[in-house]
Amino acid sequence: MLDVWNTNLLFIFKNKENKGEQVMGMDLKKMLMDMAEAQAEKMKEEMVNHLASDEMTDTIATRINEKIDIPFVSEEKEQIFFEKCVDVVSDILEGMFRK
């Protein structure tokens, strides 16, 4: 993200004659909005990828397993069950975010 900002800011400063109002026919406000939207999209993608990771699934399932005890079921089987539950929920969230 910083590379994009730095590149665009260098471009603006190199073109001082435009006085920051327009850069090569492009509105500065529009350029900044486009950069912000691109960054938000990248962050959303990274968040979805992190949520769908095996590491995150295991962490969330372990926390749930620490809080909930299912009688007559071993901790190992509870862990597997909670991991599958977390997988289902994360798949639903991933689908919602990728729309």
mmCIF file of N, CA and C in Angstrom:
data_model
loop_
_atom_site.group_PDB
_atom_site.id
_atom_site.type_symbol
_atom_site.label_atom_id
_atom_site.label_comp_id
_atom_site.label_asym_id
_atom_site.label_seq_id
_atom_site.Cartn_x
_atom_site.Cartn_y
_atom_site.Cartn_z
ATOM 1 N N MET A 1 0.826 -1.187 0.000
ATOM 2 C CA MET A 1 0.000 0.000 0.000
ATOM 3 C C MET A 1 0.870 1.251 0.000
ATOM 4 N N LEU A 2 1.889 1.258 0.846
ATOM 5 C CA LEU A 2 2.745 2.438 0.913
ATOM 6 C C LEU A 2 3.451 2.680 -0.403
ATOM 7 N N ASP A 3 3.805 1.611 -1.124
ATOM 8 C CA ASP A 3 4.442 1.773 -2.425
ATOM 9 C C ASP A 3 3.525 2.515 -3.392
ATOM 10 N N VAL A 4 2.231 2.167 -3.371
ATOM 11 C CA VAL A 4 1.268 2.844 -4.256
ATOM 12 C C VAL A 4 1.157 4.309 -3.883
ATOM 13 N N TRP A 5 1.021 4.591 -2.579
ATOM 14 C CA TRP A 5 0.912 5.975 -2.129
ATOM 15 C C TRP A 5 2.171 6.750 -2.478
ATOM 16 N N ASN A 6 3.338 6.167 -2.189
ATOM 17 C CA ASN A 6 4.594 6.854 -2.466
ATOM 18 C C ASN A 6 4.764 7.136 -3.950
ATOM 19 N N THR A 7 4.424 6.166 -4.791
ATOM 20 C CA THR A 7 4.543 6.350 -6.233
ATOM 21 C C THR A 7 3.651 7.484 -6.710
ATOM 22 N N ASN A 8 2.395 7.488 -6.231
ATOM 23 C CA ASN A 8 1.463 8.533 -6.652
ATOM 24 C C ASN A 8 1.836 9.901 -6.093
ATOM 25 N N LEU A 9 2.320 9.941 -4.863
ATOM 26 C CA LEU A 9 2.732 11.226 -4.298
ATOM 27 C C LEU A 9 3.950 11.781 -5.020
ATOM 28 N N LEU A 10 4.901 10.917 -5.387
ATOM 29 C CA LEU A 10 6.049 11.368 -6.172
ATOM 30 C C LEU A 10 5.597 11.940 -7.504
ATOM 31 N N PHE A 11 4.615 11.292 -8.111
ATOM 32 C CA PHE A 11 4.091 11.764 -9.384
ATOM 33 C C PHE A 11 3.486 13.162 -9.224
ATOM 34 N N ILE A 12 2.748 13.359 -8.111
ATOM 35 C CA ILE A 12 2.128 14.668 -7.858
ATOM 36 C C ILE A 12 3.194 15.726 -7.658
ATOM 37 N N PHE A 13 4.205 15.438 -6.843
ATOM 38 C CA PHE A 13 5.243 16.429 -6.565
ATOM 39 C C PHE A 13 6.094 16.734 -7.784
ATOM 40 N N LYS A 14 6.283 15.759 -8.652
ATOM 41 C CA LYS A 14 7.053 15.997 -9.864
ATOM 42 C C LYS A 14 6.296 16.895 -10.833
ATOM 43 N N ASN A 15 4.975 16.925 -10.670
ATOM 44 C CA ASN A 15 4.139 17.745 -11.544
ATOM 45 C C ASN A 15 3.566 18.932 -10.762
ATOM 46 N N LYS A 16 4.455 19.720 -10.143
ATOM 47 C CA LYS A 16 4.035 20.840 -9.304
ATOM 48 C C LYS A 16 3.238 21.885 -10.081
ATOM 49 N N GLU A 17 3.481 21.976 -11.368
ATOM 50 C CA GLU A 17 2.771 22.997 -12.131
ATOM 51 C C GLU A 17 1.261 22.774 -12.117
ATOM 52 N N ASN A 18 0.828 21.572 -11.746
ATOM 53 C CA ASN A 18 -0.610 21.303 -11.660
ATOM 54 C C ASN A 18 -1.203 21.822 -10.348
ATOM 55 N N LYS A 19 -0.336 22.252 -9.420
ATOM 56 C CA LYS A 19 -0.737 22.839 -8.138
ATOM 57 C C LYS A 19 -1.660 21.929 -7.336
ATOM 58 N N GLY A 20 -1.535 20.618 -7.506
ATOM 59 C CA GLY A 20 -2.292 19.670 -6.701
ATOM 60 C C GLY A 20 -3.762 19.581 -7.044
ATOM 61 N N GLU A 21 -4.249 20.406 -7.964
ATOM 62 C CA GLU A 21 -5.661 20.377 -8.288
ATOM 63 C C GLU A 21 -5.996 19.226 -9.219
ATOM 64 N N GLN A 22 -5.198 19.075 -10.241
ATOM 65 C CA GLN A 22 -5.385 17.971 -11.164
ATOM 66 C C GLN A 22 -4.016 17.444 -11.544
ATOM 67 N N VAL A 23 -3.940 16.140 -11.690
ATOM 68 C CA VAL A 23 -2.696 15.513 -12.078
ATOM 69 C C VAL A 23 -2.927 14.857 -13.432
ATOM 70 N N MET A 24 -2.302 15.445 -14.459
ATOM 71 C CA MET A 24 -2.424 14.912 -15.821
ATOM 72 C C MET A 24 -3.890 14.648 -16.194
ATOM 73 N N GLY A 25 -4.756 15.579 -15.888
ATOM 74 C CA GLY A 25 -6.167 15.457 -16.259
ATOM 75 C C GLY A 25 -6.975 14.617 -15.286
ATOM 76 N N MET A 26 -6.361 14.079 -14.248
ATOM 77 C CA MET A 26 -7.088 13.240 -13.293
ATOM 78 C C MET A 26 -7.311 14.022 -12.006
ATOM 79 N N ASP A 27 -8.493 14.012 -11.519
ATOM 80 C CA ASP A 27 -8.841 14.695 -10.283
ATOM 81 C C ASP A 27 -8.118 14.031 -9.113
ATOM 82 N N LEU A 28 -7.442 14.808 -8.276
ATOM 83 C CA LEU A 28 -6.687 14.288 -7.145
ATOM 84 C C LEU A 28 -7.598 13.527 -6.183
ATOM 85 N N LYS A 29 -8.786 14.077 -5.926
ATOM 86 C CA LYS A 29 -9.724 13.416 -5.020
ATOM 87 C C LYS A 29 -10.106 12.044 -5.561
ATOM 88 N N LYS A 30 -10.371 11.947 -6.848
ATOM 89 C CA LYS A 30 -10.742 10.664 -7.450
ATOM 90 C C LYS A 30 -9.578 9.680 -7.361
ATOM 91 N N MET A 31 -8.371 10.169 -7.585
ATOM 92 C CA MET A 31 -7.205 9.301 -7.520
ATOM 93 C C MET A 31 -7.042 8.742 -6.104
ATOM 94 N N LEU A 32 -7.197 9.601 -5.096
ATOM 95 C CA LEU A 32 -7.084 9.149 -3.711
ATOM 96 C C LEU A 32 -8.198 8.176 -3.343
ATOM 97 N N MET A 33 -9.408 8.430 -3.815
ATOM 98 C CA MET A 33 -10.526 7.513 -3.554
ATOM 99 C C MET A 33 -10.273 6.157 -4.203
ATOM 100 N N ASP A 34 -9.767 6.158 -5.421
ATOM 101 C CA ASP A 34 -9.452 4.900 -6.107
ATOM 102 C C ASP A 34 -8.387 4.116 -5.346
ATOM 103 N N MET A 35 -7.390 4.821 -4.844
ATOM 104 C CA MET A 35 -6.333 4.160 -4.076
ATOM 105 C C MET A 35 -6.897 3.579 -2.779
ATOM 106 N N ALA A 36 -7.769 4.322 -2.109
ATOM 107 C CA ALA A 36 -8.365 3.848 -0.865
ATOM 108 C C ALA A 36 -9.245 2.626 -1.111
ATOM 109 N N GLU A 37 -10.017 2.649 -2.195
ATOM 110 C CA GLU A 37 -10.866 1.500 -2.525
ATOM 111 C C GLU A 37 -10.028 0.269 -2.860
ATOM 112 N N ALA A 38 -8.934 0.467 -3.572
ATOM 113 C CA ALA A 38 -8.054 -0.653 -3.900
ATOM 114 C C ALA A 38 -7.440 -1.238 -2.631
ATOM 115 N N GLN A 39 -7.044 -0.380 -1.709
ATOM 116 C CA GLN A 39 -6.473 -0.855 -0.447
ATOM 117 C C GLN A 39 -7.521 -1.601 0.369
ATOM 118 N N ALA A 40 -8.753 -1.090 0.418
ATOM 119 C CA ALA A 40 -9.822 -1.759 1.162
ATOM 120 C C ALA A 40 -10.096 -3.140 0.573
ATOM 121 N N GLU A 41 -10.088 -3.241 -0.738
ATOM 122 C CA GLU A 41 -10.312 -4.532 -1.399
ATOM 123 C C GLU A 41 -9.188 -5.512 -1.063
ATOM 124 N N LYS A 42 -7.959 -5.020 -1.051
ATOM 125 C CA LYS A 42 -6.821 -5.874 -0.720
ATOM 126 C C LYS A 42 -6.920 -6.348 0.731
ATOM 127 N N MET A 43 -7.281 -5.448 1.645
ATOM 128 C CA MET A 43 -7.429 -5.816 3.052
ATOM 129 C C MET A 43 -8.538 -6.843 3.238
ATOM 130 N N LYS A 44 -9.641 -6.678 2.526
ATOM 131 C CA LYS A 44 -10.748 -7.626 2.614
ATOM 132 C C LYS A 44 -10.289 -9.007 2.153
ATOM 133 N N GLU A 45 -9.551 -9.051 1.062
ATOM 134 C CA GLU A 45 -9.041 -10.318 0.538
ATOM 135 C C GLU A 45 -8.101 -10.988 1.534
ATOM 136 N N GLU A 46 -7.208 -10.211 2.143
ATOM 137 C CA GLU A 46 -6.288 -10.755 3.142
ATOM 138 C C GLU A 46 -7.040 -11.272 4.366
ATOM 139 N N MET A 47 -8.075 -10.552 4.784
ATOM 140 C CA MET A 47 -8.870 -10.970 5.930
ATOM 141 C C MET A 47 -9.579 -12.291 5.649
ATOM 142 N N VAL A 48 -10.171 -12.414 4.468
ATOM 143 C CA VAL A 48 -10.866 -13.643 4.099
ATOM 144 C C VAL A 48 -9.880 -14.804 4.037
ATOM 145 N N ASN A 49 -8.717 -14.581 3.451
ATOM 146 C CA ASN A 49 -7.712 -15.640 3.379
ATOM 147 C C ASN A 49 -7.249 -16.063 4.766
ATOM 148 N N HIS A 50 -7.080 -15.100 5.663
ATOM 149 C CA HIS A 50 -6.665 -15.418 7.029
ATOM 150 C C HIS A 50 -7.761 -16.194 7.752
ATOM 151 N N LEU A 51 -9.000 -15.769 7.597
ATOM 152 C CA LEU A 51 -10.128 -16.443 8.241
ATOM 153 C C LEU A 51 -10.252 -17.884 7.754
ATOM 154 N N ALA A 52 -9.975 -18.126 6.474
ATOM 155 C CA ALA A 52 -10.117 -19.458 5.895
ATOM 156 C C ALA A 52 -8.901 -20.355 6.145
ATOM 157 N N SER A 53 -7.864 -19.838 6.786
ATOM 158 C CA SER A 53 -6.647 -20.619 6.996
ATOM 159 C C SER A 53 -6.868 -21.720 8.034
ATOM 160 N N ASP A 54 -6.111 -22.792 7.890
ATOM 161 C CA ASP A 54 -6.183 -23.911 8.836
ATOM 162 C C ASP A 54 -5.766 -23.464 10.232
ATOM 163 N N GLU A 55 -4.788 -22.577 10.295
ATOM 164 C CA GLU A 55 -4.305 -22.079 11.590
ATOM 165 C C GLU A 55 -5.418 -21.354 12.344
ATOM 166 N N MET A 56 -6.159 -20.489 11.645
ATOM 167 C CA MET A 56 -7.240 -19.745 12.291
ATOM 168 C C MET A 56 -8.369 -20.692 12.690
ATOM 169 N N THR A 57 -8.693 -21.644 11.829
ATOM 170 C CA THR A 57 -9.734 -22.623 12.146
ATOM 171 C C THR A 57 -9.372 -23.374 13.420
ATOM 172 N N ASP A 58 -8.127 -23.835 13.501
ATOM 173 C CA ASP A 58 -7.665 -24.577 14.674
ATOM 174 C C ASP A 58 -7.717 -23.713 15.930
ATOM 175 N N THR A 59 -7.298 -22.462 15.821
ATOM 176 C CA THR A 59 -7.302 -21.555 16.975
ATOM 177 C C THR A 59 -8.718 -21.311 17.485
ATOM 178 N N ILE A 60 -9.634 -21.014 16.586
ATOM 179 C CA ILE A 60 -11.022 -20.742 16.989
ATOM 180 C C ILE A 60 -11.655 -21.992 17.581
ATOM 181 N N ALA A 61 -11.459 -23.146 16.920
ATOM 182 C CA ALA A 61 -12.035 -24.395 17.418
ATOM 183 C C ALA A 61 -11.482 -24.753 18.792
ATOM 184 N N THR A 62 -10.198 -24.512 19.002
ATOM 185 C CA THR A 62 -9.581 -24.805 20.304
ATOM 186 C C THR A 62 -10.189 -23.923 21.393
ATOM 187 N N ARG A 63 -10.399 -22.651 21.089
ATOM 188 C CA ARG A 63 -11.009 -21.734 22.077
ATOM 189 C C ARG A 63 -12.434 -22.175 22.415
ATOM 190 N N ILE A 64 -13.191 -22.578 21.401
ATOM 191 C CA ILE A 64 -14.558 -23.060 21.643
ATOM 192 C C ILE A 64 -14.506 -24.321 22.490
ATOM 193 N N ASN A 65 -13.603 -25.230 22.146
ATOM 194 C CA ASN A 65 -13.475 -26.499 22.857
ATOM 195 C C ASN A 65 -13.100 -26.284 24.319
ATOM 196 N N GLU A 66 -12.312 -25.251 24.608
ATOM 197 C CA GLU A 66 -11.957 -24.943 25.995
ATOM 198 C C GLU A 66 -13.165 -24.493 26.803
ATOM 199 N N LYS A 67 -14.133 -23.864 26.137
ATOM 200 C CA LYS A 67 -15.300 -23.307 26.827
ATOM 201 C C LYS A 67 -16.476 -24.273 26.909
ATOM 202 N N ILE A 68 -16.552 -25.212 25.963
ATOM 203 C CA ILE A 68 -17.722 -26.093 25.878
ATOM 204 C C ILE A 68 -17.282 -27.541 26.073
ATOM 205 N N ASP A 69 -18.008 -28.249 26.939
ATOM 206 C CA ASP A 69 -17.749 -29.663 27.160
ATOM 207 C C ASP A 69 -18.998 -30.444 26.752
ATOM 208 N N ILE A 70 -18.823 -31.391 25.855
ATOM 209 C CA ILE A 70 -19.929 -32.247 25.448
ATOM 210 C C ILE A 70 -19.787 -33.544 26.247
ATOM 211 N N PRO A 71 -20.775 -33.843 27.090
ATOM 212 C CA PRO A 71 -20.674 -35.044 27.930
ATOM 213 C C PRO A 71 -20.505 -36.324 27.099
ATOM 214 N N PHE A 72 -19.674 -37.222 27.598
ATOM 215 C CA PHE A 72 -19.432 -38.541 27.014
ATOM 216 C C PHE A 72 -18.711 -38.488 25.666
ATOM 217 N N VAL A 73 -18.125 -37.343 25.322
ATOM 218 C CA VAL A 73 -17.363 -37.208 24.078
ATOM 219 C C VAL A 73 -15.942 -36.794 24.445
ATOM 220 N N SER A 74 -14.949 -37.480 23.866
ATOM 221 C CA SER A 74 -13.555 -37.160 24.179
ATOM 222 C C SER A 74 -13.183 -35.772 23.653
ATOM 223 N N GLU A 75 -12.166 -35.185 24.259
ATOM 224 C CA GLU A 75 -11.690 -33.866 23.839
ATOM 225 C C GLU A 75 -11.247 -33.875 22.379
ATOM 226 N N GLU A 76 -10.617 -34.967 21.944
ATOM 227 C CA GLU A 76 -10.148 -35.072 20.554
ATOM 228 C C GLU A 76 -11.323 -35.033 19.572
ATOM 229 N N LYS A 77 -12.390 -35.758 19.911
ATOM 230 C CA LYS A 77 -13.571 -35.762 19.025
ATOM 231 C C LYS A 77 -14.295 -34.419 19.072
ATOM 232 N N GLU A 78 -14.306 -33.786 20.249
ATOM 233 C CA GLU A 78 -14.890 -32.450 20.347
ATOM 234 C C GLU A 78 -14.119 -31.482 19.451
ATOM 235 N N GLN A 79 -12.786 -31.577 19.476
ATOM 236 C CA GLN A 79 -11.957 -30.692 18.656
ATOM 237 C C GLN A 79 -12.292 -30.862 17.179
ATOM 238 N N ILE A 80 -12.402 -32.092 16.738
ATOM 239 C CA ILE A 80 -12.747 -32.355 15.328
ATOM 240 C C ILE A 80 -14.119 -31.760 15.004
ATOM 241 N N PHE A 81 -15.084 -31.964 15.889
ATOM 242 C CA PHE A 81 -16.434 -31.436 15.685
ATOM 243 C C PHE A 81 -16.415 -29.911 15.582
ATOM 244 N N PHE A 82 -15.713 -29.257 16.510
ATOM 245 C CA PHE A 82 -15.676 -27.790 16.505
ATOM 246 C C PHE A 82 -14.915 -27.257 15.291
ATOM 247 N N GLU A 83 -13.886 -27.959 14.850
ATOM 248 C CA GLU A 83 -13.173 -27.539 13.635
ATOM 249 C C GLU A 83 -14.102 -27.588 12.430
ATOM 250 N N LYS A 84 -14.934 -28.629 12.352
ATOM 251 C CA LYS A 84 -15.886 -28.716 11.239
ATOM 252 C C LYS A 84 -16.930 -27.599 11.320
ATOM 253 N N CYS A 85 -17.363 -27.273 12.532
ATOM 254 C CA CYS A 85 -18.315 -26.159 12.707
ATOM 255 C C CYS A 85 -17.692 -24.835 12.265
ATOM 256 N N VAL A 86 -16.453 -24.601 12.679
ATOM 257 C CA VAL A 86 -15.757 -23.371 12.302
ATOM 258 C C VAL A 86 -15.562 -23.324 10.786
ATOM 259 N N ASP A 87 -15.256 -24.469 10.160
ATOM 260 C CA ASP A 87 -15.122 -24.521 8.699
ATOM 261 C C ASP A 87 -16.410 -24.087 8.012
ATOM 262 N N VAL A 88 -17.538 -24.580 8.502
ATOM 263 C CA VAL A 88 -18.834 -24.229 7.898
ATOM 264 C C VAL A 88 -19.085 -22.730 8.020
ATOM 265 N N VAL A 89 -18.878 -22.184 9.218
ATOM 266 C CA VAL A 89 -19.122 -20.760 9.440
ATOM 267 C C VAL A 89 -18.161 -19.904 8.612
ATOM 268 N N SER A 90 -16.885 -20.299 8.568
ATOM 269 C CA SER A 90 -15.924 -19.500 7.792
ATOM 270 C C SER A 90 -16.224 -19.581 6.290
ATOM 271 N N ASP A 91 -16.718 -20.727 5.810
ATOM 272 C CA ASP A 91 -17.122 -20.822 4.401
ATOM 273 C C ASP A 91 -18.287 -19.882 4.090
ATOM 274 N N ILE A 92 -19.233 -19.797 5.020
ATOM 275 C CA ILE A 92 -20.365 -18.889 4.831
ATOM 276 C C ILE A 92 -19.890 -17.438 4.810
ATOM 277 N N LEU A 93 -19.031 -17.064 5.760
ATOM 278 C CA LEU A 93 -18.500 -15.701 5.811
ATOM 279 C C LEU A 93 -17.678 -15.388 4.563
ATOM 280 N N GLU A 94 -16.879 -16.351 4.128
ATOM 281 C CA GLU A 94 -16.069 -16.150 2.911
ATOM 282 C C GLU A 94 -16.974 -15.879 1.717
ATOM 283 N N GLY A 95 -18.046 -16.648 1.599
ATOM 284 C CA GLY A 95 -18.992 -16.433 0.514
ATOM 285 C C GLY A 95 -19.637 -15.057 0.565
ATOM 286 N N MET A 96 -19.952 -14.588 1.771
ATOM 287 C CA MET A 96 -20.567 -13.265 1.915
ATOM 288 C C MET A 96 -19.589 -12.160 1.528
ATOM 289 N N PHE A 97 -18.324 -12.293 1.940
ATOM 290 C CA PHE A 97 -17.332 -11.254 1.656
ATOM 291 C C PHE A 97 -16.907 -11.241 0.197
ATOM 292 N N ARG A 98 -16.944 -12.362 -0.465
ATOM 293 C CA ARG A 98 -16.476 -12.435 -1.863
ATOM 294 C C ARG A 98 -17.542 -12.016 -2.864
ATOM 295 N N LYS A 99 -18.759 -11.717 -2.407
ATOM 296 C CA LYS A 99 -19.822 -11.300 -3.331
ATOM 297 C C LYS A 99 -19.486 -9.975 -3.953
#
